[in-house]
Amino acid sequence: MGMIVAFNPVDKASAMVSLFKSSVEIEDMDVPRRVVIKPLQGADAKARGEELARLLGRHRPTKQAIDQALGVDADTEPSTIYFRLASPAADALPWEQLYVEPRGFVALDARWPIARVARRVHEVGQRTFEPPFRIVAVLSAAERDGVPQLDALATAIVAARVQGLQVGVHVITGDPAVAARVKELADPGITVETIATDPVAVVRQIAAARPHLLHVLCHGGYAAPGVMGLSFATRRDFLSRAKTGRVAVSVDMVAAALKSEDPWLVVLAACETANAAAAPSIAHELVNSGVPAVIGMRRVVDLSATDAFCARVYPELLAMVAAAAAADGSSHHRIEWAPALTAPRLAAAGGAPAREDGWSDPVLYVLQEHLLVYTPAAVDSHARERAALRDRLAEYELFAKTLDPRSTPKEIIVTVTKEITRLRKALSEVEA
């Protein structure tokens, strides 16, 4: 990480700000200054962003580092500005709206993505990647249509496959419309199961699917009084048109389920999962528990805006994964997720980013260490080909088992059978 600005709490209304890390040496960078943190008064995102810039400007080394970072040329590689927000008051501020003259909104320029570093430090263990890349999508929010987000994921994995990434999606849902859409897509790489009806069983379903990336559409809130969590709707909830899901899963349960599966990223397409106004957010707490990176939503967000964000961010995220898995002769790749949010932010901002500030709602929390991915197949093209063929064959064989000869068109059965035969032959030739 090139730059980390740290806010450590003094009391509820003040913090010590320091330049925790910088790509260049700056005098007194580790000497903190106490600042009072007040609710922002700006009427729009620009005014609030200028208030944030003035707050940072009270610590001279931080201001100097930001001025230097923002002075780079237009064709420079992204250099993320990270905020380590141990202070709850600082964490509650919309840092994604930072506005610095003459550059404007910092996070809307590809050179300077903005992300947040969790207050707790964990060692990020190296991830060994063997294809396929597994996306687990829990699409089960009461009174919310999960089909657009399923379609966004389906479109993104098709593009990622063109880039050479073996990738699939496993859907867990209580929504009959989502389950029906999976069947309509008829993609062997997209599978579905019905969500369980109790919290322990739901987290077991997630863990059993072994996600590299977990995508969640649900309602944020509390699993019990004072216990943050996620609310999932069962099939019965959807059929009865319940306003809330009956399965409430605590953040600790989700974190524990993911711990042994070494996920790379969690995306919470749920309102206020990055809202730190009253307490540490769900996204922040998941990263504090050891998840390397989590994207959440800072405020209540219209579902159409969340759907649009998913459609825009997943091509970016999977392009990063594809690059990390590429056979480029290097077996180790570092993944930094923050640049993936720039294009979705720009698209959401349109021509009025000061007034229409929903572009700043997605918030990325990360651990201090970047994710390092080891891809043995990247230096062994034959191993990569074998793994790809085995994965594709397994997908088609699993898909074939779901086809009912009585209701499935004959041409689909014939096509699937031919593809299984072709894949078995290709695999035998590679393994010979």
CSV table of C-alpha atoms in Angstrom, one decimal:
chain,number,residue,atom,x,y,z
A,1,MET,CA,0.0,0.0,0.0
A,2,GLY,CA,1.4,3.3,-1.1
A,3,MET,CA,-0.4,5.7,1.4
A,4,ILE,CA,-2.3,5.1,4.6
A,5,VAL,CA,-3.8,7.9,6.6
A,6,ALA,CA,-4.6,6.7,10.1
A,7,PHE,CA,-7.1,8.0,12.6
A,8,ASN,CA,-6.7,6.6,16.1
A,9,PRO,CA,-9.4,7.4,18.7
A,10,VAL,CA,-8.8,9.8,21.6
A,11,ASP,CA,-12.5,10.1,22.7
A,12,LYS,CA,-15.9,10.0,20.9
A,13,ALA,CA,-15.3,13.4,19.2
A,14,SER,CA,-11.6,13.5,18.5
A,15,ALA,CA,-8.8,11.4,17.1
A,16,MET,CA,-5.0,11.4,16.4
A,17,VAL,CA,-4.3,11.7,12.7
A,18,SER,CA,-1.0,10.5,11.3
A,19,LEU,CA,0.5,9.5,8.0
A,20,PHE,CA,0.8,5.8,8.8
A,21,LYS,CA,2.5,4.9,5.5
A,22,SER,CA,3.7,6.8,2.4
A,23,SER,CA,5.5,5.8,-0.8
A,24,VAL,CA,7.9,8.7,-0.2
A,25,GLU,CA,9.6,9.8,3.0
A,26,ILE,CA,7.9,12.9,4.5
A,27,GLU,CA,9.3,14.7,7.5
A,28,ASP,CA,7.3,14.1,10.7
A,29,MET,CA,4.9,11.7,9.0
A,30,ASP,CA,4.6,9.5,12.1
A,31,VAL,CA,4.0,12.5,14.4
A,32,PRO,CA,0.3,12.6,15.0
A,33,ARG,CA,-2.0,15.6,15.6
A,34,ARG,CA,-5.2,15.6,17.5
A,35,VAL,CA,-8.2,16.7,15.5
A,36,VAL,CA,-11.8,17.2,16.5
A,37,ILE,CA,-14.2,15.3,14.2
A,38,LYS,CA,-17.6,16.8,13.8
A,39,PRO,CA,-20.6,15.9,11.6
A,40,LEU,CA,-20.1,17.3,8.1
A,41,GLN,CA,-22.3,20.3,7.3
A,42,GLY,CA,-22.0,20.5,3.5
A,43,ALA,CA,-25.2,20.6,1.5
A,44,ASP,CA,-23.8,18.4,-1.3
A,45,ALA,CA,-21.0,16.0,-1.9
A,46,LYS,CA,-18.6,18.7,-3.1
A,47,ALA,CA,-19.0,20.8,0.0
A,48,ARG,CA,-18.6,17.7,2.2
A,49,GLY,CA,-15.6,16.6,0.3
A,50,GLU,CA,-14.0,20.0,0.8
A,51,GLU,CA,-14.6,19.7,4.5
A,52,LEU,CA,-12.8,16.3,4.5
A,53,ALA,CA,-9.9,17.9,2.7
A,54,ARG,CA,-9.7,20.7,5.3
A,55,LEU,CA,-9.7,18.1,8.1
A,56,LEU,CA,-6.8,16.2,6.5
A,57,GLY,CA,-5.0,19.5,5.9
A,58,ARG,CA,-4.7,20.0,9.6
A,59,HIS,CA,-2.0,17.4,9.6
A,60,ARG,CA,0.8,18.9,7.5
A,61,PRO,CA,2.5,15.6,6.5
A,62,THR,CA,-0.8,14.1,5.4
A,63,LYS,CA,-1.6,17.2,3.3
A,64,GLN,CA,1.9,17.1,1.8
A,65,ALA,CA,1.6,13.4,0.9
A,66,ILE,CA,-1.9,13.9,-0.7
A,67,ASP,CA,-0.7,16.9,-2.7
A,68,GLN,CA,2.3,14.9,-4.0
A,69,ALA,CA,0.0,11.9,-4.9
A,70,LEU,CA,-2.4,14.1,-6.8
A,71,GLY,CA,0.3,15.7,-8.8
A,72,VAL,CA,1.1,12.7,-10.9
A,73,ASP,CA,0.6,12.5,-14.7
A,74,ALA,CA,-2.7,11.4,-16.3
A,75,ASP,CA,-1.3,8.0,-17.5
A,76,THR,CA,0.0,6.9,-14.1
A,77,GLU,CA,-1.0,3.6,-12.6
A,78,PRO,CA,-3.6,3.7,-9.8
A,79,SER,CA,-2.2,4.7,-6.4
A,80,THR,CA,-4.9,4.0,-3.8
A,81,ILE,CA,-5.3,6.3,-0.9
A,82,TYR,CA,-6.2,4.2,2.2
A,83,PHE,CA,-7.7,5.4,5.4
A,84,ARG,CA,-7.1,3.3,8.5
A,85,LEU,CA,-10.1,4.2,10.6
A,86,ALA,CA,-9.7,2.9,14.2
A,87,SER,CA,-11.7,6.0,15.3
A,88,PRO,CA,-15.4,5.4,15.1
A,89,ALA,CA,-16.0,9.1,14.5
A,90,ALA,CA,-13.6,9.1,11.6
A,91,ASP,CA,-15.1,5.8,10.2
A,92,ALA,CA,-18.5,7.4,10.1
A,93,LEU,CA,-17.3,10.1,7.6
A,94,PRO,CA,-17.8,9.7,3.8
A,95,TRP,CA,-14.2,9.6,2.8
A,96,GLU,CA,-15.1,8.4,-0.7
A,97,GLN,CA,-16.4,11.9,-1.3
A,98,LEU,CA,-13.0,13.6,-0.7
A,99,TYR,CA,-12.7,16.6,-2.9
A,100,VAL,CA,-9.4,18.4,-3.5
A,101,GLU,CA,-9.0,21.4,-5.8
A,102,PRO,CA,-8.1,21.4,-8.7
A,103,ARG,CA,-8.5,17.6,-9.1
A,104,GLY,CA,-12.1,17.4,-7.9
A,105,PHE,CA,-13.5,14.2,-6.5
A,106,VAL,CA,-10.5,12.0,-5.9
A,107,ALA,CA,-12.3,8.7,-6.0
A,108,LEU,CA,-13.7,9.5,-9.5
A,109,ASP,CA,-10.2,9.5,-11.0
A,110,ALA,CA,-8.7,6.2,-11.9
A,111,ARG,CA,-5.3,7.3,-10.5
A,112,TRP,CA,-6.6,7.6,-6.9
A,113,PRO,CA,-9.0,5.0,-5.7
A,114,ILE,CA,-10.1,5.3,-2.1
A,115,ALA,CA,-10.5,2.4,0.3
A,116,ARG,CA,-10.5,1.8,4.1
A,117,VAL,CA,-8.1,-0.3,6.1
A,118,ALA,CA,-9.7,-2.3,9.0
A,119,ARG,CA,-8.5,-1.4,12.5
A,120,ARG,CA,-7.4,-4.9,13.4
A,121,VAL,CA,-4.3,-6.4,11.8
A,122,HIS,CA,-4.3,-9.9,10.5
A,123,GLU,CA,-1.8,-11.8,8.4
A,124,VAL,CA,-3.2,-12.4,5.0
A,125,GLY,CA,-2.2,-15.9,4.1
A,126,GLN,CA,-1.2,-16.7,0.6
A,127,ARG,CA,-4.1,-18.1,-1.5
A,128,THR,CA,-3.2,-21.0,-3.8
A,129,PHE,CA,-5.5,-20.9,-6.8
A,130,GLU,CA,-6.6,-24.0,-8.7
A,131,PRO,CA,-9.4,-23.4,-11.2
A,132,PRO,CA,-12.3,-22.9,-11.2
A,133,PHE,CA,-12.8,-19.5,-9.5
A,134,ARG,CA,-15.9,-20.1,-7.4
A,135,ILE,CA,-18.5,-17.3,-6.8
A,136,VAL,CA,-21.1,-18.1,-4.3
A,137,ALA,CA,-24.2,-15.8,-4.6
A,138,VAL,CA,-26.7,-15.8,-1.8
A,139,LEU,CA,-29.6,-14.0,-3.4
A,140,SER,CA,-32.4,-14.1,-0.8
A,141,ALA,CA,-33.6,-10.7,0.3
A,142,ALA,CA,-37.3,-10.5,1.2
A,143,GLU,CA,-39.4,-8.4,-1.2
A,144,ARG,CA,-36.3,-7.9,-3.5
A,145,ASP,CA,-35.9,-9.3,-6.9
A,146,GLY,CA,-32.5,-11.1,-7.2
A,147,VAL,CA,-32.7,-11.9,-10.9
A,148,PRO,CA,-30.9,-8.7,-12.1
A,149,GLN,CA,-27.9,-9.5,-9.9
A,150,LEU,CA,-27.9,-13.1,-11.1
A,151,ASP,CA,-27.9,-11.9,-14.7
A,152,ALA,CA,-25.1,-9.4,-13.9
A,153,LEU,CA,-23.0,-12.3,-12.5
A,154,ALA,CA,-23.9,-14.5,-15.5
A,155,THR,CA,-22.8,-11.9,-18.0
A,156,ALA,CA,-19.6,-11.2,-16.1
A,157,ILE,CA,-18.5,-14.8,-16.0
A,158,VAL,CA,-19.1,-15.2,-19.7
A,159,ALA,CA,-16.7,-12.3,-20.3
A,160,ALA,CA,-14.2,-13.7,-17.8
A,161,ARG,CA,-14.2,-17.0,-19.6
A,162,VAL,CA,-13.3,-15.2,-22.8
A,163,GLN,CA,-10.3,-13.8,-20.9
A,164,GLY,CA,-9.3,-17.4,-20.0
A,165,LEU,CA,-10.7,-17.6,-16.5
A,166,GLN,CA,-12.4,-20.8,-15.5
A,167,VAL,CA,-15.2,-19.5,-13.3
A,168,GLY,CA,-18.6,-20.6,-12.1
A,169,VAL,CA,-21.4,-19.4,-9.8
A,170,HIS,CA,-23.3,-21.3,-7.2
A,171,VAL,CA,-26.6,-19.7,-6.2
A,172,ILE,CA,-28.2,-20.1,-2.8
A,173,THR,CA,-31.7,-18.7,-2.7
A,174,GLY,CA,-35.3,-18.9,-1.4
A,175,ASP,CA,-36.6,-16.9,-4.4
A,176,PRO,CA,-38.4,-19.2,-6.9
A,177,ALA,CA,-37.8,-16.6,-9.6
A,178,VAL,CA,-34.1,-16.8,-9.1
A,179,ALA,CA,-34.1,-20.6,-9.2
A,180,ALA,CA,-36.2,-20.5,-12.4
A,181,ARG,CA,-33.8,-18.1,-13.9
A,182,VAL,CA,-30.8,-20.4,-13.2
A,183,LYS,CA,-32.6,-23.1,-15.2
A,184,GLU,CA,-33.3,-20.7,-18.0
A,185,LEU,CA,-29.7,-19.7,-18.3
A,186,ALA,CA,-28.8,-23.4,-18.9
A,187,ASP,CA,-25.2,-22.7,-18.0
A,188,PRO,CA,-23.5,-25.8,-16.5
A,189,GLY,CA,-21.2,-23.4,-14.6
A,190,ILE,CA,-24.2,-21.9,-12.8
A,191,THR,CA,-25.8,-24.1,-10.2
A,192,VAL,CA,-28.5,-23.5,-7.5
A,193,GLU,CA,-29.7,-24.8,-4.2
A,194,THR,CA,-32.6,-23.7,-1.9
A,195,ILE,CA,-31.6,-21.7,1.1
A,196,ALA,CA,-31.9,-23.5,4.4
A,197,THR,CA,-34.3,-22.4,7.1
A,198,ASP,CA,-32.0,-21.9,10.1
A,199,PRO,CA,-28.8,-19.8,10.6
A,200,VAL,CA,-26.4,-22.6,11.2
A,201,ALA,CA,-27.5,-24.5,8.1
A,202,VAL,CA,-27.2,-21.4,6.0
A,203,VAL,CA,-23.6,-20.7,7.0
A,204,ARG,CA,-22.9,-24.4,6.4
A,205,GLN,CA,-24.3,-24.1,2.9
A,206,ILE,CA,-22.0,-21.1,2.2
A,207,ALA,CA,-18.9,-22.8,3.6
A,208,ALA,CA,-19.6,-26.0,1.7
A,209,ALA,CA,-19.6,-24.1,-1.6
A,210,ARG,CA,-16.1,-22.9,-0.8
A,211,PRO,CA,-16.3,-19.4,-2.2
A,212,HIS,CA,-13.4,-17.5,-3.5
A,213,LEU,CA,-15.9,-14.6,-3.8
A,214,LEU,CA,-19.1,-14.4,-1.8
A,215,HIS,CA,-21.9,-12.2,-3.1
A,216,VAL,CA,-24.8,-11.5,-0.8
A,217,LEU,CA,-28.2,-9.9,-1.5
A,218,CYS,CA,-30.1,-9.7,1.7
A,219,HIS,CA,-31.1,-7.2,4.3
A,220,GLY,CA,-28.6,-5.8,6.8
A,221,GLY,CA,-29.6,-5.3,10.4
A,222,TYR,CA,-29.4,-7.2,13.7
A,223,ALA,CA,-29.4,-11.0,14.3
A,224,ALA,CA,-30.4,-10.2,17.9
A,225,PRO,CA,-30.6,-7.1,20.1
A,226,GLY,CA,-27.2,-5.5,19.8
A,227,VAL,CA,-25.8,-8.2,17.5
A,228,MET,CA,-25.2,-7.1,13.9
A,229,GLY,CA,-26.2,-9.6,11.2
A,230,LEU,CA,-27.8,-10.3,7.9
A,231,SER,CA,-31.4,-11.3,7.2
A,232,PHE,CA,-32.2,-14.0,4.6
A,233,ALA,CA,-35.6,-14.9,3.3
A,234,THR,CA,-36.6,-18.6,2.9
A,235,ARG,CA,-38.7,-20.0,0.1
A,236,ARG,CA,-41.7,-19.8,2.4
A,237,ASP,CA,-41.0,-16.1,3.1
A,238,PHE,CA,-41.0,-15.4,-0.7
A,239,LEU,CA,-44.2,-17.4,-1.3
A,240,SER,CA,-46.0,-15.7,1.6
A,241,ARG,CA,-44.6,-12.3,0.6
A,242,ALA,CA,-43.1,-11.7,4.0
A,243,LYS,CA,-41.5,-8.3,4.5
A,244,THR,CA,-38.5,-9.6,6.3
A,245,GLY,CA,-36.5,-12.8,6.1
A,246,ARG,CA,-36.8,-15.2,9.0
A,247,VAL,CA,-33.2,-16.4,9.0
A,248,ALA,CA,-31.0,-13.9,10.8
A,249,VAL,CA,-27.2,-14.7,10.7
A,250,SER,CA,-24.8,-12.9,12.9
A,251,VAL,CA,-21.6,-11.4,11.5
A,252,ASP,CA,-19.6,-13.7,13.8
A,253,MET,CA,-21.3,-16.7,12.3
A,254,VAL,CA,-20.6,-15.6,8.7
A,255,ALA,CA,-16.9,-14.8,9.7
A,256,ALA,CA,-16.5,-18.2,11.3
A,257,ALA,CA,-18.0,-20.0,8.3
A,258,LEU,CA,-15.6,-18.2,5.9
A,259,LYS,CA,-12.5,-18.5,8.0
A,260,SER,CA,-11.6,-22.1,6.9
A,261,GLU,CA,-12.4,-21.4,3.3
A,262,ASP,CA,-9.9,-18.6,2.7
A,263,PRO,CA,-12.2,-16.3,0.7
A,264,TRP,CA,-10.7,-13.5,-1.4
A,265,LEU,CA,-13.5,-11.0,-1.3
A,266,VAL,CA,-17.1,-10.5,0.0
A,267,VAL,CA,-19.6,-8.2,-1.7
A,268,LEU,CA,-22.6,-7.2,0.4
A,269,ALA,CA,-25.3,-5.9,-1.8
A,270,ALA,CA,-27.3,-4.9,1.2
A,271,CYS,CA,-28.2,-1.5,2.6
A,272,GLU,CA,-26.1,0.1,5.4
A,273,THR,CA,-23.7,-2.8,5.6
A,274,ALA,CA,-20.9,-0.2,5.5
A,275,ASN,CA,-22.7,2.3,7.8
A,276,ALA,CA,-20.5,3.2,10.7
A,277,ALA,CA,-22.6,6.0,12.1
A,278,ALA,CA,-23.7,4.2,15.3
A,279,ALA,CA,-21.3,1.3,15.5
A,280,PRO,CA,-18.6,-0.5,13.4
A,281,SER,CA,-20.3,-1.6,10.2
A,282,ILE,CA,-20.9,-5.2,9.1
A,283,ALA,CA,-18.3,-4.8,6.3
A,284,HIS,CA,-15.7,-3.4,8.7
A,285,GLU,CA,-16.3,-6.2,11.3
A,286,LEU,CA,-16.0,-8.9,8.7
A,287,VAL,CA,-12.6,-7.6,7.7
A,288,ASN,CA,-11.7,-7.2,11.4
A,289,SER,CA,-12.4,-10.9,11.7
A,290,GLY,CA,-9.9,-11.7,9.0
A,291,VAL,CA,-11.7,-11.6,5.7
A,292,PRO,CA,-9.2,-9.9,3.3
A,293,ALA,CA,-11.7,-7.5,1.7
A,294,VAL,CA,-15.4,-6.6,1.9
A,295,ILE,CA,-17.5,-4.2,-0.2
A,296,GLY,CA,-20.6,-2.9,1.6
A,297,MET,CA,-23.1,-0.1,1.1
A,298,ARG,CA,-22.8,3.0,3.4
A,299,ARG,CA,-26.4,4.1,3.3
A,300,VAL,CA,-29.9,2.8,2.3
A,301,VAL,CA,-29.6,2.2,-1.4
A,302,ASP,CA,-32.3,1.7,-4.0
A,303,LEU,CA,-32.2,-1.8,-5.4
A,304,SER,CA,-31.9,-0.6,-9.0
A,305,ALA,CA,-28.7,1.3,-8.0
A,306,THR,CA,-27.3,-1.8,-6.4
A,307,ASP,CA,-28.2,-3.9,-9.4
A,308,ALA,CA,-26.4,-1.4,-11.6
A,309,PHE,CA,-23.3,-1.4,-9.4
A,310,CYS,CA,-23.1,-5.2,-9.6
A,311,ALA,CA,-23.4,-5.1,-13.4
A,312,ARG,CA,-20.5,-2.6,-13.5
A,313,VAL,CA,-18.2,-3.9,-10.8
A,314,TYR,CA,-18.1,-7.6,-11.6
A,315,PRO,CA,-16.4,-7.3,-15.0
A,316,GLU,CA,-13.8,-5.2,-13.2
A,317,LEU,CA,-13.3,-7.6,-10.4
A,318,LEU,CA,-13.1,-10.7,-12.6
A,319,ALA,CA,-10.7,-9.0,-15.0
A,320,MET,CA,-8.4,-8.7,-12.0
A,321,VAL,CA,-8.8,-12.4,-11.1
A,322,ALA,CA,-8.2,-13.4,-14.7
A,323,ALA,CA,-5.0,-11.4,-14.8
A,324,ALA,CA,-3.8,-13.0,-11.6
A,325,ALA,CA,-4.6,-16.5,-13.0
A,326,ALA,CA,-3.0,-15.8,-16.4
A,327,ALA,CA,-0.2,-18.0,-17.7
A,328,ASP,CA,2.3,-15.2,-17.8
A,329,GLY,CA,5.3,-17.1,-16.4
A,330,SER,CA,4.8,-15.7,-12.9
A,331,SER,CA,3.3,-17.9,-10.2
A,332,HIS,CA,2.5,-15.1,-7.7
A,333,HIS,CA,0.2,-12.1,-8.2
A,334,ARG,CA,-0.9,-9.4,-5.9
A,335,ILE,CA,-4.5,-8.4,-6.1
A,336,GLU,CA,-5.6,-4.9,-5.1
A,337,TRP,CA,-9.4,-4.5,-5.3
A,338,ALA,CA,-9.8,-0.7,-4.9
A,339,PRO,CA,-9.2,0.2,-8.6
A,340,ALA,CA,-12.2,-2.0,-9.6
A,341,LEU,CA,-14.6,0.6,-8.0
A,342,THR,CA,-13.6,3.5,-10.2
A,343,ALA,CA,-15.5,2.7,-13.3
A,344,PRO,CA,-18.8,1.8,-11.4
A,345,ARG,CA,-18.4,5.1,-9.5
A,346,LEU,CA,-18.0,7.1,-12.7
A,347,ALA,CA,-21.0,5.5,-14.3
A,348,ALA,CA,-23.2,6.1,-11.3
A,349,ALA,CA,-22.0,9.7,-10.9
A,350,GLY,CA,-23.1,10.7,-14.4
A,351,GLY,CA,-22.8,14.4,-15.0
A,352,ALA,CA,-23.7,15.6,-11.5
A,353,PRO,CA,-21.5,13.9,-8.9
A,354,ALA,CA,-22.0,16.7,-6.4
A,355,ARG,CA,-25.7,16.3,-6.4
A,356,GLU,CA,-26.2,12.6,-7.2
A,357,ASP,CA,-23.8,11.2,-4.6
A,358,GLY,CA,-24.9,7.6,-4.7
A,359,TRP,CA,-21.6,6.8,-6.4
A,360,SER,CA,-19.9,7.1,-3.1
A,361,ASP,CA,-22.1,4.6,-1.2
A,362,PRO,CA,-20.0,1.5,-2.1
A,363,VAL,CA,-17.3,1.2,0.5
A,364,LEU,CA,-14.3,-1.1,0.4
A,365,TYR,CA,-12.7,-2.3,3.6
A,366,VAL,CA,-9.4,-4.3,3.4
A,367,LEU,CA,-6.8,-5.8,5.6
A,368,GLN,CA,-3.5,-3.9,5.7
A,369,GLU,CA,-1.7,-6.6,3.7
A,370,HIS,CA,-2.6,-7.1,0.0
A,371,LEU,CA,-3.9,-10.5,-1.1
A,372,LEU,CA,-1.2,-12.6,-2.7
A,373,VAL,CA,-2.4,-15.4,-5.0
A,374,TYR,CA,-0.2,-18.3,-6.0
A,375,THR,CA,-1.2,-19.9,-9.3
A,376,PRO,CA,0.9,-23.0,-10.0
A,377,ALA,CA,-0.9,-23.5,-13.4
A,378,ALA,CA,0.4,-20.1,-14.5
A,379,VAL,CA,3.8,-21.6,-15.0
A,380,ASP,CA,2.6,-25.0,-16.3
A,381,SER,CA,0.3,-24.6,-19.3
A,382,HIS,CA,-0.5,-28.3,-19.4
A,383,ALA,CA,-1.5,-28.3,-15.8
A,384,ARG,CA,-3.8,-25.4,-16.5
A,385,GLU,CA,-5.3,-27.1,-19.5
A,386,ARG,CA,-5.9,-30.3,-17.5
A,387,ALA,CA,-7.6,-28.4,-14.7
A,388,ALA,CA,-9.8,-26.5,-17.1
A,389,LEU,CA,-10.9,-29.6,-18.9
A,390,ARG,CA,-11.6,-31.4,-15.6
A,391,ASP,CA,-13.6,-28.5,-14.3
A,392,ARG,CA,-15.6,-28.1,-17.5
A,393,LEU,CA,-16.3,-31.9,-17.7
A,394,ALA,CA,-17.5,-31.9,-14.0
A,395,GLU,CA,-19.8,-29.0,-14.8
A,396,TYR,CA,-21.4,-30.8,-17.8
A,397,GLU,CA,-21.7,-34.1,-15.9
A,398,LEU,CA,-23.4,-32.4,-13.0
A,399,PHE,CA,-25.6,-30.5,-15.4
A,400,ALA,CA,-26.5,-33.7,-17.2
A,401,LYS,CA,-27.8,-35.2,-14.0
A,402,THR,CA,-30.3,-32.4,-13.6
A,403,LEU,CA,-31.9,-32.9,-17.0
A,404,ASP,CA,-35.2,-34.7,-16.9
A,405,PRO,CA,-35.7,-36.7,-20.2
A,406,ARG,CA,-39.4,-36.2,-19.9
A,407,SER,CA,-39.3,-32.4,-20.0
A,408,THR,CA,-36.0,-31.4,-21.5
A,409,PRO,CA,-35.9,-30.8,-25.2
A,410,LYS,CA,-34.0,-33.6,-27.0
A,411,GLU,CA,-31.6,-31.2,-28.7
A,412,ILE,CA,-30.3,-30.0,-25.4
A,413,ILE,CA,-29.7,-33.6,-24.2
A,414,VAL,CA,-27.9,-34.4,-27.4
A,415,THR,CA,-25.7,-31.3,-27.2
A,416,VAL,CA,-24.8,-31.9,-23.6
A,417,THR,CA,-24.0,-35.6,-24.3
A,418,LYS,CA,-21.7,-34.6,-27.3
A,419,GLU,CA,-19.9,-32.0,-25.2
A,420,ILE,CA,-19.2,-34.6,-22.4
A,421,THR,CA,-17.8,-37.0,-25.0
A,422,ARG,CA,-15.6,-34.3,-26.5
A,423,LEU,CA,-14.3,-33.2,-23.1
A,424,ARG,CA,-13.5,-36.8,-22.0
A,425,LYS,CA,-11.6,-37.3,-25.2
A,426,ALA,CA,-9.7,-34.0,-24.8
A,427,LEU,CA,-8.8,-34.8,-21.2
A,428,SER,CA,-7.5,-38.3,-22.0
A,429,GLU,CA,-5.3,-36.8,-24.7
A,430,VAL,CA,-3.8,-34.2,-22.3
A,431,GLU,CA,-3.3,-36.8,-19.6
A,432,ALA,CA,-1.7,-39.3,-21.9
